[in-house]
Amino acid sequence: MFTGLVESTGTVVSLESRGDQARLLVRIPFQAELALGDSVAINGCCLTVAELLPEGTVFDVLMQTLKVTSLGDLKAGSEVNLERAMLATSRFGGHFVQGHVDATGTIIALEPHGQDHRFEVALPPEIHRLCIDKGSACIDGISLTIAELKESSAVFWITPHTHAHTHLHACVAGQRVNLEADLLAKYVERLVKR
């Protein structure tokens, strides 16, 4: 379980294809505090530490993960958002984030407006129907509040801190991003359908 409050960013060293899977090697600032089996959200996708090497942390990325997320788009040098699993003793500042990516969306715009940035993301219908104005959504591991829900997209306002301390400063229009809909909305939809 995560909060969607990005702890830091890391740099992809390599993404090596291994048939239907991949091996992801990431340079992580807090690697010295990690152990084998720990969970780390990388761009909002919960992955398990498989190996700790001098050059970085290794994660095995399964075929299903490559199918559902944008992790397959990563290249050497890509900046990624990082968050360790939350502790029961920590403050809970974002929203409930599982690290289970539901789908991908596409950045429509990321434009400066004064000190802030207007961030618009195209949402597939299965995510859009779970969103509400002022509700929460997780975009590439960042817990964000939906400022405006449009017909097929959502608009978010990005503070200077979030822009500077996540990978958003390097994102561009047309880029795919990982989406995780609000957990409570998913449960409500499932219960109502029954």
GROMACS .gro file of C-alpha atoms in nm, residues 2-9 41-46 79-83 93-101 107 110 117 119 121 123 135-146 154 156-171 175-182:
model
   71
    2PHE     CA    1   0.125   0.346  -0.093
    3THR     CA    2   0.009   0.705  -0.049
    4GLY     CA    3   0.094   0.853  -0.390
    5LEU     CA    4   0.335   1.099  -0.227
    6VAL     CA    5   0.648   1.054  -0.437
    7GLU     CA    6   0.949   1.004  -0.212
    8SER     CA    7   1.214   1.079  -0.473
    9THR     CA    8   1.301   1.013  -0.834
   41ALA     CA    9   0.628   0.188  -0.657
   42ILE     CA   10   0.798   0.288  -0.981
   43ASN     CA   11   0.581   0.537  -1.171
   44GLY     CA   12   0.294   0.404  -0.961
   45CYS     CA   13   0.356   0.036  -1.034
   46CYS     CA   14   0.434  -0.181  -0.733
   79GLU     CA   15   1.355   0.953  -1.476
   80VAL     CA   16   1.099   0.763  -1.266
   81ASN     CA   17   0.891   0.842  -0.958
   82LEU     CA   18   0.970   0.632  -0.651
   83GLU     CA   19   0.780   0.552  -0.332
   93GLY     CA   20  -0.093   1.232   0.337
   94GLY     CA   21  -0.208   1.123  -0.009
   95HIS     CA   22  -0.481   0.868  -0.076
   96PHE     CA   23  -0.500   0.487  -0.076
   97VAL     CA   24  -0.278   0.371  -0.364
   98GLN     CA   25  -0.221   0.001  -0.421
   99GLY     CA   26   0.043   0.026  -0.690
  100HIS     CA   27  -0.183  -0.184  -0.914
  101VAL     CA   28  -0.201   0.009  -1.240
  107ILE     CA   29  -0.059   1.346  -2.148
  110LEU     CA   30   0.152   2.013  -1.921
  117HIS     CA   31   0.127   2.392  -1.406
  119PHE     CA   32  -0.177   1.907  -1.637
  121VAL     CA   33  -0.444   1.361  -1.913
  123LEU     CA   34  -0.845   0.885  -1.964
  135GLY     CA   35  -1.172   1.317  -0.633
  136SER     CA   36  -0.834   1.147  -0.627
  137ALA     CA   37  -0.642   0.976  -0.905
  138CYS     CA   38  -0.293   0.836  -0.918
  139ILE     CA   39  -0.091   0.937  -1.224
  140ASP     CA   40   0.253   0.772  -1.255
  141GLY     CA   41   0.251   0.720  -0.880
  142ILE     CA   42   0.151   1.078  -0.791
  143SER     CA   43  -0.161   1.128  -0.581
  144LEU     CA   44  -0.347   1.412  -0.752
  145THR     CA   45  -0.681   1.587  -0.707
  146ILE     CA   46  -0.902   1.613  -1.014
  154ALA     CA   47  -0.904   1.509  -1.638
  156PHE     CA   48  -0.498   1.860  -1.250
  157TRP     CA   49  -0.311   2.161  -1.110
  158ILE     CA   50   0.049   2.087  -1.021
  159THR     CA   51   0.219   2.284  -0.743
  160PRO     CA   52   0.580   2.400  -0.781
  161HIS     CA   53   0.693   2.142  -0.523
  162THR     CA   54   0.530   1.850  -0.705
  163HIS     CA   55   0.662   1.972  -1.041
  164ALA     CA   56   1.018   1.999  -0.906
  165HIS     CA   57   1.026   1.679  -0.697
  166THR     CA   58   0.866   1.431  -0.940
  167HIS     CA   59   0.944   1.335  -1.297
  168LEU     CA   60   0.677   1.578  -1.424
  169HIS     CA   61   0.937   1.842  -1.513
  170ALA     CA   62   1.065   1.598  -1.780
  171CYS     CA   63   0.722   1.488  -1.915
  175GLN     CA   64   0.370   1.057  -2.331
  176ARG     CA   65   0.194   0.756  -2.180
  177VAL     CA   66   0.137   0.755  -1.804
  178ASN     CA   67   0.020   0.490  -1.559
  179LEU     CA   68  -0.328   0.537  -1.411
  180GLU     CA   69  -0.473   0.394  -1.093
  181ALA     CA   70  -0.832   0.486  -1.018
  182ASP     CA   71  -0.943   0.559  -0.664
   0.00000   0.00000   0.00000
